[in-house]
PDB file of C-alpha atoms in Angstrom:
ATOM      1  CA  MET A1333     116.696  29.593   4.364  1.00 65.00           C
ATOM      2  CA  HIS A1334     119.921  31.729   3.371  1.00 72.00           C
ATOM      3  CA  ASP A1335     121.776  28.885   1.478  1.00 80.00           C
ATOM      4  CA  VAL A1336     118.452  29.729  -1.006  1.00 85.00           C
ATOM      5  CA  LEU A1337     120.959  32.668  -2.053  1.00 84.00           C
ATOM      6  CA  ASP A1338     123.789  30.087  -2.028  1.00 83.00           C
ATOM      7  CA  PRO A1339     124.486  28.501  -5.089  1.00 81.00           C
ATOM      8  CA  HIS A1340     126.009  25.390  -4.029  1.00 83.00           C
ATOM      9  CA  SER A1341     123.052  24.839  -2.204  1.00 86.00           C
ATOM     10  CA  ASP A1342     120.641  22.473  -3.099  1.00 87.00           C
ATOM     11  CA  ARG A1343     117.540  25.313  -2.405  1.00 87.00           C
ATOM     12  CA  GLY A1344     119.818  27.945  -4.482  1.00 87.00           C
ATOM     13  CA  ARG A1345     120.241  26.237  -7.176  1.00 87.00           C
ATOM     14  CA  VAL A1346     116.698  25.578  -7.098  1.00 88.00           C
ATOM     15  CA  TYR A1347     115.815  29.682  -6.628  1.00 88.00           C
ATOM     16  CA  ARG A1348     118.379  30.649  -8.770  1.00 88.00           C
ATOM     17  CA  SER A1349     116.818  28.253 -11.611  1.00 89.00           C
ATOM     18  CA  LEU A1350     113.223  29.533 -11.497  1.00 89.00           C
ATOM     19  CA  VAL A1351     114.584  32.766 -11.847  1.00 90.00           C
ATOM     20  CA  GLY A1352     116.021  32.735 -14.838  1.00 90.00           C
ATOM     21  CA  HIS A1353     112.884  30.483 -15.951  1.00 89.00           C
ATOM     22  CA  PRO A1354     110.369  30.934 -14.723  1.00 88.00           C
ATOM     23  CA  HIS A1355     107.428  28.434 -14.951  1.00 88.00           C
ATOM     24  CA  GLU A1356     109.698  25.593 -14.876  1.00 87.00           C
ATOM     25  CA  SER A1357     107.517  21.747 -13.728  1.00 88.00           C
ATOM     26  CA  ALA A1358     109.991  20.155 -11.342  1.00 89.00           C
ATOM     27  CA  ALA A1359     111.900  17.218 -14.090  1.00 89.00           C
ATOM     28  CA  ARG A1360     112.520  20.750 -15.870  1.00 89.00           C
ATOM     29  CA  LEU A1361     114.627  21.795 -12.651  1.00 89.00           C
ATOM     30  CA  ALA A1362     115.448  18.477 -11.782  1.00 89.00           C
ATOM     31  CA  ALA A1363     117.536  18.643 -15.072  1.00 87.00           C
ATOM     32  CA  ARG A1364     118.528  21.770 -14.639  1.00 85.00           C
ATOM     33  CA  ALA A1365     119.963  21.626 -11.295  1.00 83.00           C
ATOM     34  CA  GLY A1366     120.898  17.663 -11.274  1.00 84.00           C
ATOM     35  CA  LEU A1367     118.453  16.238  -8.168  1.00 85.00           C
ATOM     36  CA  SER A1368     116.350  14.487  -8.985  1.00 89.00           C
ATOM     37  CA  GLU A1369     112.249  14.673  -9.441  1.00 88.00           C
ATOM     38  CA  SER A1370     111.367  13.771  -5.464  1.00 89.00           C
ATOM     39  CA  ALA A1371     115.260  15.835  -3.572  1.00 90.00           C
ATOM     40  CA  ILE A1372     113.393  19.159  -6.558  1.00 89.00           C
ATOM     41  CA  ARG A1373     109.634  18.614  -4.559  1.00 89.00           C
ATOM     42  CA  ALA A1374     111.191  18.364  -1.508  1.00 91.00           C
ATOM     43  CA  VAL A1375     112.977  21.547  -2.097  1.00 90.00           C
ATOM     44  CA  LEU A1376     109.844  23.489  -3.301  1.00 90.00           C
ATOM     45  CA  GLU A1377     108.081  22.891  -0.809  1.00 89.00           C
ATOM     46  CA  GLU A1378     110.040  23.688   1.290  1.00 89.00           C
ATOM     47  CA  LEU A1379     110.879  26.896  -0.628  1.00 90.00           C
ATOM     48  CA  ALA A1380     106.621  27.115  -0.714  1.00 89.00           C
ATOM     49  CA  ALA A1381     106.335  27.269   2.638  1.00 88.00           C
ATOM     50  CA  GLU A1382     108.138  30.257   3.212  1.00 87.00           C
ATOM     51  CA  ASN A1383     106.909  32.126  -0.132  1.00 89.00           C
ATOM     52  CA  ILE A1384     110.525  32.337  -2.037  1.00 90.00           C
ATOM     53  CA  VAL A1385     108.919  30.310  -4.539  1.00 90.00           C
ATOM     54  CA  VAL A1386     105.097  29.860  -5.678  1.00 91.00           C
ATOM     55  CA  THR A1387     103.132  27.650  -8.419  1.00 88.00           C
ATOM     56  CA  THR A1388     102.139  28.862 -11.086  1.00 80.00           C
ATOM     57  CA  ALA A1389      99.632  26.692 -12.511  1.00 69.00           C
ATOM     58  CA  PRO A1390      98.536  24.503  -8.870  1.00 63.00           C
ATOM     59  CA  GLY A1391      95.025  22.052 -10.972  1.00 62.00           C
ATOM     60  CA  ALA A1392      97.248  21.655 -14.505  1.00 62.00           C
ATOM     61  CA  ALA A1393      98.205  17.863 -14.642  1.00 65.00           C
ATOM     62  CA  GLU A1394     101.864  18.716 -14.263  1.00 78.00           C
ATOM     63  CA  ALA A1395     102.497  22.594 -11.802  1.00 84.00           C
ATOM     64  CA  THR A1396     104.988  25.202 -12.716  1.00 88.00           C
ATOM     65  CA  TRP A1397     106.482  26.912 -10.515  1.00 89.00           C
ATOM     66  CA  GLU A1398     107.681  30.570 -10.173  1.00 91.00           C
ATOM     67  CA  ALA A1399     110.297  32.661  -8.170  1.00 90.00           C
ATOM     68  CA  ALA A1400     109.473  35.610  -6.545  1.00 90.00           C
ATOM     69  CA  PRO A1401     111.008  38.774  -6.258  1.00 90.00           C
ATOM     70  CA  PRO A1402     114.728  38.149  -5.769  1.00 89.00           C
ATOM     71  CA  THR A1403     114.470  42.128  -3.617  1.00 89.00           C
ATOM     72  CA  GLN A1404     111.142  40.048  -1.771  1.00 88.00           C
ATOM     73  CA  VAL A1405     113.768  37.507  -0.938  1.00 87.00           C
ATOM     74  CA  VAL A1406     115.778  39.613   0.393  1.00 87.00           C
ATOM     75  CA  GLU A1407     114.248  42.217   1.912  1.00 87.00           C
ATOM     76  CA  ALA A1408     112.614  39.512   4.061  1.00 86.00           C
ATOM     77  CA  LEU A1409     115.431  37.851   5.500  1.00 85.00           C
ATOM     78  CA  LEU A1410     116.357  40.747   6.282  1.00 84.00           C
ATOM     79  CA  ARG A1411     113.934  41.771   8.300  1.00 84.00           C
ATOM     80  CA  ARG A1412     114.307  37.682   9.119  1.00 82.00           C
ATOM     81  CA  ASP A1413     117.942  38.501  11.084  1.00 80.00           C
ATOM     82  CA  ASP A1414     116.871  41.963  12.574  1.00 81.00           C
ATOM     83  CA  ALA A1415     113.793  39.831  14.651  1.00 80.00           C
ATOM     84  CA  LEU A1416     115.951  37.818  15.530  1.00 76.00           C
ATOM     85  CA  ARG A1417     119.166  40.061  16.721  1.00 77.00           C
ATOM     86  CA  MET A1418     116.497  41.402  18.882  1.00 79.00           C
ATOM     87  CA  ALA A1419     116.013  38.344  20.659  1.00 75.00           C
ATOM     88  CA  LEU A1420     119.697  37.080  20.791  1.00 74.00           C
ATOM     89  CA  ARG A1421     119.570  40.589  22.574  1.00 73.00           C
ATOM     90  CA  GLN A1422     117.247  39.842  24.946  1.00 74.00           C
ATOM     91  CA  ALA A1423     117.693  36.538  25.714  1.00 72.00           C
ATOM     92  CA  GLY A1424     120.940  37.355  26.224  1.00 71.00           C
ATOM     93  CA  THR A1425     119.837  40.519  28.069  1.00 70.00           C
ATOM     94  CA  LYS A1426     117.621  38.067  30.848  1.00 70.00           C
ATOM     95  CA  LEU A1427     121.126  35.527  30.747  1.00 68.00           C
ATOM     96  CA  GLU A1428     123.557  38.094  31.913  1.00 67.00           C
ATOM     97  CA  ARG A1429     120.854  39.027  34.714  1.00 66.00           C
ATOM     98  CA  LEU A1430     120.601  35.694  35.878  1.00 62.00           C
ATOM     99  CA  TYR A1431     124.422  34.772  35.458  1.00 64.00           C
ATOM    100  CA  ARG A1432     124.810  37.085  37.978  1.00 64.00           C
ATOM    101  CA  PHE A1433     122.960  37.633  40.355  1.00 60.00           C
ATOM    102  CA  ALA A1434     123.898  34.277  40.810  1.00 57.00           C
ATOM    103  CA  ARG A1435     127.340  35.197  41.827  1.00 58.00           C
ATOM    104  CA  ARG A1436     126.112  37.610  43.667  1.00 60.00           C
ATOM    105  CA  ASP A1437     127.850  38.514  46.756  1.00 58.00           C
ATOM    106  CA  ALA A1438     126.956  39.927  49.925  1.00 50.00           C
ATOM    107  CA  GLY A1439     127.766  43.701  50.339  1.00 53.00           C
ATOM    108  CA  HIS A1440     128.478  43.886  45.953  1.00 56.00           C
ATOM    109  CA  TYR A1441     126.364  45.595  43.886  1.00 59.00           C
ATOM    110  CA  GLY A1442     124.955  42.865  40.597  1.00 66.00           C
ATOM    111  CA  ALA A1443     124.131  44.954  38.223  1.00 78.00           C
ATOM    112  CA  LEU A1444     128.646  47.551  38.403  1.00 80.00           C
ATOM    113  CA  GLU A1445     130.998  45.232  36.674  1.00 83.00           C
ATOM    114  CA  VAL A1446     134.790  47.500  37.333  1.00 83.00           C
ATOM    115  CA  VAL A1447     137.490  46.728  34.276  1.00 82.00           C
ATOM    116  CA  GLU A1448     140.408  47.785  35.248  1.00 80.00           C
ATOM    117  CA  ASP A1449     142.038  45.631  31.846  1.00 79.00           C
ATOM    118  CA  PRO A1450     143.534  48.885  29.572  1.00 74.00           C
ATOM    119  CA  ALA A1451     142.850  46.442  26.361  1.00 79.00           C
ATOM    120  CA  ARG A1452     139.219  45.420  27.512  1.00 81.00           C
ATOM    121  CA  VAL A1453     137.965  48.584  28.570  1.00 77.00           C
ATOM    122  CA  LEU A1454     138.760  49.987  24.973  1.00 80.00           C
ATOM    123  CA  ALA A1455     137.075  46.433  23.674  1.00 83.00           C
ATOM    124  CA  VAL A1456     134.216  47.642  26.043  1.00 82.00           C
ATOM    125  CA  SER A1457     133.908  50.917  24.595  1.00 83.00           C
ATOM    126  CA  ARG A1458     133.477  49.254  20.402  1.00 86.00           C
ATOM    127  CA  LEU A1459     131.018  46.827  21.453  1.00 85.00           C
ATOM    128  CA  LEU A1460     128.472  49.870  23.526  1.00 85.00           C
ATOM    129  CA  GLN A1461     128.147  50.570  19.493  1.00 90.00           C
ATOM    130  CA  GLN A1462     128.135  47.869  17.983  1.00 88.00           C
ATOM    131  CA  SER A1463     125.155  46.384  19.738  1.00 86.00           C
ATOM    132  CA  ALA A1464     123.490  49.699  19.519  1.00 90.00           C
ATOM    133  CA  HIS A1465     120.729  49.633  18.921  1.00 90.00           C
ATOM    134  CA  ASP A1466     118.852  53.032  18.906  1.00 93.00           C
ATOM    135  CA  GLN A1467     121.827  55.889  20.388  1.00 94.00           C
ATOM    136  CA  ILE A1468     124.477  55.833  21.932  1.00 95.00           C
ATOM    137  CA  ARG A1469     125.120  59.050  25.451  1.00 95.00           C
ATOM    138  CA  VAL A1470     128.400  60.220  25.576  1.00 94.00           C
ATOM    139  CA  ILE A1471     130.063  62.725  27.592  1.00 92.00           C
ATOM    140  CA  ASP A1472     133.002  63.249  26.954  1.00 89.00           C
ATOM    141  CA  VAL A1473     135.985  64.871  29.399  1.00 84.00           C
ATOM    142  CA  PRO A1474     139.519  65.065  29.279  1.00 77.00           C
ATOM    143  CA  PRO A1475     141.985  64.468  29.513  1.00 69.00           C
ATOM    144  CA  TYR A1476     142.267  63.218  26.047  1.00 66.00           C
ATOM    145  CA  SER A1477     144.964  60.338  25.111  1.00 62.00           C
ATOM    146  CA  GLY A1478     144.232  59.066  23.020  1.00 64.00           C
ATOM    147  CA  THR A1479     146.493  59.082  19.734  1.00 70.00           C
ATOM    148  CA  SER A1480     145.476  59.638  15.969  1.00 73.00           C
ATOM    149  CA  GLU A1481     145.054  56.407  15.026  1.00 79.00           C
ATOM    150  CA  HIS A1482     142.038  55.869  18.004  1.00 77.00           C
ATOM    151  CA  TYR A1483     140.803  58.307  16.694  1.00 80.00           C
ATOM    152  CA  LEU A1484     140.969  57.850  13.205  1.00 85.00           C
ATOM    153  CA  GLU A1485     138.991  53.900  13.947  1.00 87.00           C
ATOM    154  CA  GLN A1486     136.586  55.524  16.969  1.00 87.00           C
ATOM    155  CA  GLU A1487     134.989  58.105  13.087  1.00 90.00           C
ATOM    156  CA  THR A1488     135.157  54.844  10.794  1.00 91.00           C
ATOM    157  CA  LEU A1489     133.592  52.971  13.788  1.00 91.00           C
ATOM    158  CA  GLN A1490     130.491  56.283  14.651  1.00 92.00           C
ATOM    159  CA  ARG A1491     130.167  56.596  10.441  1.00 93.00           C
ATOM    160  CA  GLU A1492     129.048  52.609  10.094  1.00 92.00           C
ATOM    161  CA  ARG A1493     126.409  52.745  13.052  1.00 92.00           C
ATOM    162  CA  MET A1494     125.553  56.489  12.278  1.00 93.00           C
ATOM    163  CA  ALA A1495     124.822  54.464   8.598  1.00 92.00           C
ATOM    164  CA  ALA A1496     122.772  51.767  10.168  1.00 91.00           C
ATOM    165  CA  GLY A1497     120.318  54.263  11.443  1.00 93.00           C
ATOM    166  CA  VAL A1498     122.396  54.787  15.629  1.00 94.00           C
ATOM    167  CA  VAL A1499     122.066  58.209  16.812  1.00 95.00           C
ATOM    168  CA  TYR A1500     124.525  59.355  18.220  1.00 95.00           C
ATOM    169  CA  ARG A1501     124.587  63.030  21.088  1.00 95.00           C
ATOM    170  CA  ALA A1502     127.836  63.782  22.828  1.00 93.00           C
ATOM    171  CA  ILE A1503     128.425  66.755  25.612  1.00 91.00           C
ATOM    172  CA  TYR A1504     131.989  67.350  25.473  1.00 87.00           C
ATOM    173  CA  HIS A1505     134.254  69.019  27.543  1.00 84.00           C
ATOM    174  CA  SER A1506     135.049  73.080  26.713  1.00 75.00           C
ATOM    175  CA  SER A1507     138.204  72.712  26.678  1.00 76.00           C
ATOM    176  CA  ALA A1508     137.906  69.660  23.584  1.00 74.00           C
ATOM    177  CA  PHE A1509     137.772  72.654  21.103  1.00 70.00           C
ATOM    178  CA  ASP A1510     141.151  73.331  21.486  1.00 69.00           C
ATOM    179  CA  ASP A1511     142.367  69.805  21.175  1.00 71.00           C
ATOM    180  CA  PRO A1512     144.790  69.396  18.321  1.00 74.00           C
ATOM    181  CA  ILE A1513     144.474  66.011  17.986  1.00 71.00           C
ATOM    182  CA  ALA A1514     140.598  65.557  19.870  1.00 72.00           C
ATOM    183  CA  TRP A1515     138.490  67.927  17.637  1.00 76.00           C
ATOM    184  CA  PRO A1516     138.987  66.897  14.090  1.00 80.00           C
ATOM    185  CA  ASN A1517     137.537  64.142  14.256  1.00 81.00           C
ATOM    186  CA  MET A1518     134.913  65.807  17.025  1.00 83.00           C
ATOM    187  CA  ALA A1519     134.328  68.217  14.277  1.00 84.00           C
ATOM    188  CA  ARG A1520     134.171  65.528  11.256  1.00 87.00           C
ATOM    189  CA  MET A1521     132.211  63.421  13.514  1.00 89.00           C
ATOM    190  CA  ILE A1522     129.104  66.386  13.784  1.00 87.00           C
ATOM    191  CA  GLU A1523     129.565  67.459  10.022  1.00 87.00           C
ATOM    192  CA  ALA A1524     128.360  63.928   9.887  1.00 89.00           C
ATOM    193  CA  GLY A1525     125.148  63.831  11.561  1.00 90.00           C
ATOM    194  CA  GLU A1526     126.710  63.854  15.457  1.00 92.00           C
ATOM    195  CA  GLN A1527     124.228  65.632  17.817  1.00 90.00           C
ATOM    196  CA  ALA A1528     126.763  67.531  19.856  1.00 88.00           C
ATOM    197  CA  ARG A1529     126.542  69.893  22.604  1.00 86.00           C
ATOM    198  CA  ALA A1530     129.326  71.659  25.262  1.00 81.00           C
ATOM    199  CA  LEU A1531     129.532  72.407  29.007  1.00 80.00           C
ATOM    200  CA  ASP A1532     132.392  73.942  30.918  1.00 76.00           C
ATOM    201  CA  ASP A1533     133.435  71.083  33.398  1.00 78.00           C
ATOM    202  CA  PRO A1534     131.297  67.413  33.448  1.00 85.00           C
ATOM    203  CA  PRO A1535     131.493  65.428  36.183  1.00 83.00           C
ATOM    204  CA  MET A1536     131.732  62.124  34.284  1.00 85.00           C
ATOM    205  CA  LYS A1537     132.401  60.104  31.635  1.00 89.00           C
ATOM    206  CA  LEU A1538     130.310  58.524  30.923  1.00 91.00           C
ATOM    207  CA  ALA A1539     129.084  56.458  27.659  1.00 93.00           C
ATOM    208  CA  LEU A1540     125.193  55.665  27.649  1.00 93.00           C
ATOM    209  CA  CYS A1541     124.517  52.395  24.905  1.00 92.00           C
ATOM    210  CA  ASP A1542     120.665  52.742  24.398  1.00 90.00           C
ATOM    211  CA  SER A1543     119.014  51.371  27.932  1.00 87.00           C
ATOM    212  CA  ASP A1544     121.614  48.933  27.472  1.00 85.00           C
ATOM    213  CA  LEU A1545     124.212  48.717  29.205  1.00 88.00           C
ATOM    214  CA  ALA A1546     126.775  52.415  30.872  1.00 90.00           C
ATOM    215  CA  VAL A1547     129.944  52.513  30.800  1.00 90.00           C
ATOM    216  CA  VAL A1548     132.151  55.669  33.400  1.00 88.00           C
ATOM    217  CA  THR A1549     135.615  55.786  32.991  1.00 85.00           C
ATOM    218  CA  LEU A1550     137.089  57.313  34.956  1.00 82.00           C
ATOM    219  CA  ALA A1551     141.424  57.518  36.799  1.00 78.00           C
ATOM    220  CA  ALA A1552     142.404  54.559  39.158  1.00 73.00           C
ATOM    221  CA  ASP A1553     142.750  55.756  42.599  1.00 71.00           C
ATOM    222  CA  ASP A1554     146.788  53.070  42.616  1.00 68.00           C
ATOM    223  CA  HIS A1555     147.707  52.910  39.691  1.00 69.00           C
ATOM    224  CA  CYS A1556     148.225  55.403  36.237  1.00 72.00           C
ATOM    225  CA  GLY A1557     145.595  54.862  33.900  1.00 72.00           C
ATOM    226  CA  VAL A1558     141.811  54.726  33.714  1.00 77.00           C
ATOM    227  CA  VAL A1559     139.146  51.947  35.648  1.00 81.00           C
ATOM    228  CA  SER A1560     135.980  51.315  33.510  1.00 84.00           C
ATOM    229  CA  LEU A1561     132.304  50.827  35.353  1.00 87.00           C
ATOM    230  CA  LEU A1562     129.934  48.490  33.840  1.00 88.00           C
ATOM    231  CA  ILE A1563     126.734  49.286  34.735  1.00 89.00           C
ATOM    232  CA  ARG A1564     123.312  47.166  33.288  1.00 87.00           C
ATOM    233  CA  PRO A1565     119.783  47.886  33.629  1.00 86.00           C
ATOM    234  CA  SER A1566     118.865  48.514  36.912  1.00 85.00           C
ATOM    235  CA  SER A1567     118.341  51.980  38.772  1.00 84.00           C
ATOM    236  CA  LEU A1568     121.877  53.271  39.051  1.00 85.00           C
ATOM    237  CA  PHE A1569     121.739  53.089  34.796  1.00 89.00           C
ATOM    238  CA  GLN A1570     118.314  55.177  34.979  1.00 89.00           C
ATOM    239  CA  ALA A1571     119.752  57.416  37.201  1.00 89.00           C
ATOM    240  CA  LEU A1572     122.621  57.820  34.654  1.00 90.00           C
ATOM    241  CA  SER A1573     120.317  57.889  31.750  1.00 92.00           C
ATOM    242  CA  ASN A1574     119.309  61.005  34.295  1.00 90.00           C
ATOM    243  CA  VAL A1575     121.546  62.817  34.545  1.00 90.00           C
ATOM    244  CA  PHE A1576     123.157  62.644  30.592  1.00 92.00           C
ATOM    245  CA  GLU A1577     119.488  63.930  30.150  1.00 90.00           C
ATOM    246  CA  SER A1578     119.360  66.999  32.775  1.00 86.00           C
ATOM    247  CA  LEU A1579     122.890  68.271  30.777  1.00 87.00           C
ATOM    248  CA  TRP A1580     121.997  68.021  27.736  1.00 87.00           C
ATOM    249  CA  ARG A1581     119.561  70.201  28.360  1.00 81.00           C
ATOM    250  CA  LEU A1582     121.419  72.407  29.804  1.00 77.00           C
ATOM    251  CA  ALA A1583     124.751  72.176  27.521  1.00 79.00           C
ATOM    252  CA  VAL A1584     125.250  74.353  24.298  1.00 76.00           C
ATOM    253  CA  PRO A1585     125.035  72.907  20.623  1.00 76.00           C
ATOM    254  CA  VAL A1586     127.836  72.869  19.208  1.00 75.00           C
ATOM    255  CA  SER A1587     128.916  73.317  14.862  1.00 67.00           C
ATOM    256  CA  ALA A1588     131.681  72.072  13.249  1.00 58.00           C
ATOM    257  CA  ALA A1589     133.365  75.049  13.426  1.00 56.00           C
ATOM    258  CA  GLY A1590     132.848  74.928  17.094  1.00 56.00           C
ATOM    259  CA  ILE A1591     130.831  76.611  19.908  1.00 53.00           C
ATOM    260  CA  GLY A1592     128.920  79.161  17.543  1.00 53.00           C
ATOM    261  CA  THR A1593     129.339  82.807  16.550  1.00 53.00           C
ATOM    262  CA  GLN A1594     128.711  86.992  17.184  1.00 59.00           C
ATOM    263  CA  ILE A1595     125.233  87.478  16.819  1.00 70.00           C
ATOM    264  CA  ASP A1596     124.115  90.749  15.877  1.00 77.00           C
ATOM    265  CA  ALA A1597     123.371  93.708  17.603  1.00 79.00           C
ATOM    266  CA  ARG A1598     119.569  92.941  16.484  1.00 83.00           C
ATOM    267  CA  ASP A1599     118.829  89.707  17.027  1.00 83.00           C
ATOM    268  CA  ARG A1600     120.960  90.326  20.975  1.00 79.00           C
ATOM    269  CA  GLN A1601     118.627  93.037  21.758  1.00 83.00           C
ATOM    270  CA  ILE A1602     115.589  90.041  21.114  1.00 85.00           C
ATOM    271  CA  LEU A1603     117.498  87.690  23.729  1.00 80.00           C
ATOM    272  CA  THR A1604     117.564  90.338  25.771  1.00 77.00           C
ATOM    273  CA  LEU A1605     113.636  90.697  25.944  1.00 80.00           C
ATOM    274  CA  MET A1606     112.764  87.556  25.574  1.00 79.00           C
ATOM    275  CA  ALA A1607     115.464  87.013  28.569  1.00 68.00           C
ATOM    276  CA  SER A1608     113.325  89.254  30.175  1.00 67.00           C
ATOM    277  CA  GLY A1609     110.086  88.171  29.408  1.00 74.00           C
ATOM    278  CA  ALA A1610     108.651  89.777  27.093  1.00 79.00           C
ATOM    279  CA  THR A1611     106.002  88.786  24.644  1.00 85.00           C
ATOM    280  CA  ASP A1612     106.613  88.741  21.099  1.00 87.00           C
ATOM    281  CA  ASP A1613     104.163  91.884  20.361  1.00 89.00           C
ATOM    282  CA  ALA A1614     106.086  93.220  23.243  1.00 87.00           C
ATOM    283  CA  ILE A1615     109.379  93.023  20.908  1.00 88.00           C
ATOM    284  CA  ALA A1616     107.651  94.485  17.910  1.00 89.00           C
ATOM    285  CA  ARG A1617     106.789  97.323  19.807  1.00 87.00           C
ATOM    286  CA  HIS A1618     110.602  98.153  21.677  1.00 84.00           C
ATOM    287  CA  LEU A1619     112.510  97.465  18.113  1.00 86.00           C
ATOM    288  CA  GLY A1620     109.612  99.148  15.791  1.00 88.00           C
ATOM    289  CA  VAL A1621     109.134  95.702  13.688  1.00 89.00           C
ATOM    290  CA  GLY A1622     106.381  93.674  12.616  1.00 90.00           C
ATOM    291  CA  ARG A1623     106.153  90.369  14.792  1.00 89.00           C
ATOM    292  CA  ARG A1624     106.879  88.418  12.314  1.00 90.00           C
ATOM    293  CA  THR A1625     109.361  89.357  12.498  1.00 89.00           C
ATOM    294  CA  VAL A1626     110.232  88.780  15.595  1.00 88.00           C
ATOM    295  CA  VAL A1627     108.909  85.066  15.977  1.00 90.00           C
ATOM    296  CA  ARG A1628     110.447  84.046  12.155  1.00 89.00           C
ATOM    297  CA  ARG A1629     113.469  85.983  14.403  1.00 87.00           C
ATOM    298  CA  VAL A1630     112.874  83.710  17.620  1.00 88.00           C
ATOM    299  CA  SER A1631     112.712  80.808  15.845  1.00 86.00           C
ATOM    300  CA  ALA A1632     115.594  80.454  14.165  1.00 84.00           C
ATOM    301  CA  LEU A1633     117.265  81.746  17.897  1.00 83.00           C
ATOM    302  CA  LEU A1634     115.790  78.799  19.887  1.00 82.00           C
ATOM    303  CA  ASN A1635     117.067  76.520  16.772  1.00 77.00           C
ATOM    304  CA  SER A1636     120.452  77.221  17.572  1.00 73.00           C
ATOM    305  CA  LEU A1637     120.615  77.755  20.913  1.00 73.00           C
ATOM    306  CA  GLY A1638     119.280  73.699  20.795  1.00 68.00           C
ATOM    307  CA  ALA A1639     116.130  75.205  23.250  1.00 72.00           C
ATOM    308  CA  THR A1640     112.325  74.466  23.195  1.00 73.00           C
ATOM    309  CA  THR A1641     111.402  77.391  26.209  1.00 76.00           C
ATOM    310  CA  ARG A1642     112.373  81.329  25.777  1.00 77.00           C
ATOM    311  CA  PHE A1643     114.108  80.703  29.367  1.00 70.00           C
ATOM    312  CA  GLN A1644     116.315  77.887  28.228  1.00 71.00           C
ATOM    313  CA  ALA A1645     117.991  80.619  24.972  1.00 75.00           C
ATOM    314  CA  GLY A1646     119.085  82.771  27.787  1.00 73.00           C
ATOM    315  CA  VAL A1647     120.647  80.624  29.524  1.00 68.00           C
ATOM    316  CA  GLN A1648     121.928  79.092  26.839  1.00 69.00           C
ATOM    317  CA  ALA A1649     122.759  82.996  25.351  1.00 73.00           C
ATOM    318  CA  ALA A1650     124.764  83.927  28.923  1.00 67.00           C
ATOM    319  CA  ARG A1651     126.751  81.054  28.472  1.00 64.00           C
ATOM    320  CA  ARG A1652     128.141  81.507  25.095  1.00 65.00           C
ATOM    321  CA  GLY A1653     127.712  85.508  25.770  1.00 64.00           C
ATOM    322  CA  TRP A1654     125.841  86.757  23.507  1.00 68.00           C
ATOM    323  CA  LEU A1655     124.398  88.143  26.533  1.00 62.00           C
TER     324      LEU A1655
END
């Protein structure tokens, strides 16, 4: 029913006429739209079935019609489009599984596909992001061989996807902050809302799209360049997802300014006491401050370290060199 917004279609002419001229009869609509009255009535019945128009005098000798508000119609169409895209993705996933099952060979893993062509490797990366509905999870490790143009194109795509509600979570190798080409792009993405963390030596270059697709990128063994492994929903996909989440808990949160700044002596004392297992009351007594002050500072430190427990906070603080 998208053609209801097309002024050149029959449905579009009828709806547009009712938007500008409420409470019209079929006869007057026929004159305005340049269609026969029988054609107008057929179109009105179709639009009424979709709640795009309603009759305003159903018991009168000649019924009149009114248009539903255009914003309501557009929202209904967008919701229908979202449902259609979701259904298409689910159908495509099922068909892909059937496709690979029908072509499986002995000794091959049906959920795995090897991609060696450099152009297709880049195309897969774009497709992975464009098809995401909820989140993209990335582990990015050197070498950073992309050009400035590549990073700008990636930045544009990521901004579009984040604007559409897709959450980006990225784990970077700590050396990324010294790269003059890659880091400026990373910093802009973090400022735009990307959740970023750093790890000294992540084990692989990995990207995960929702629960649908994982891409592991490796250096090719027998030639220059890289090879990408595409992993679809499977026990291997779940294992990679678990690896990401485990590394995410270990990694250090990153701001647009880098891995973080040093803390003052009071917060270092609080972290040291926390790491030793001291309670808030014990920390307050030791430092000679109020318990509320300690609770407030502990909460702020947990937040800045991206930690949910005191143990995690101690690990993160040690990794940052704060202890």
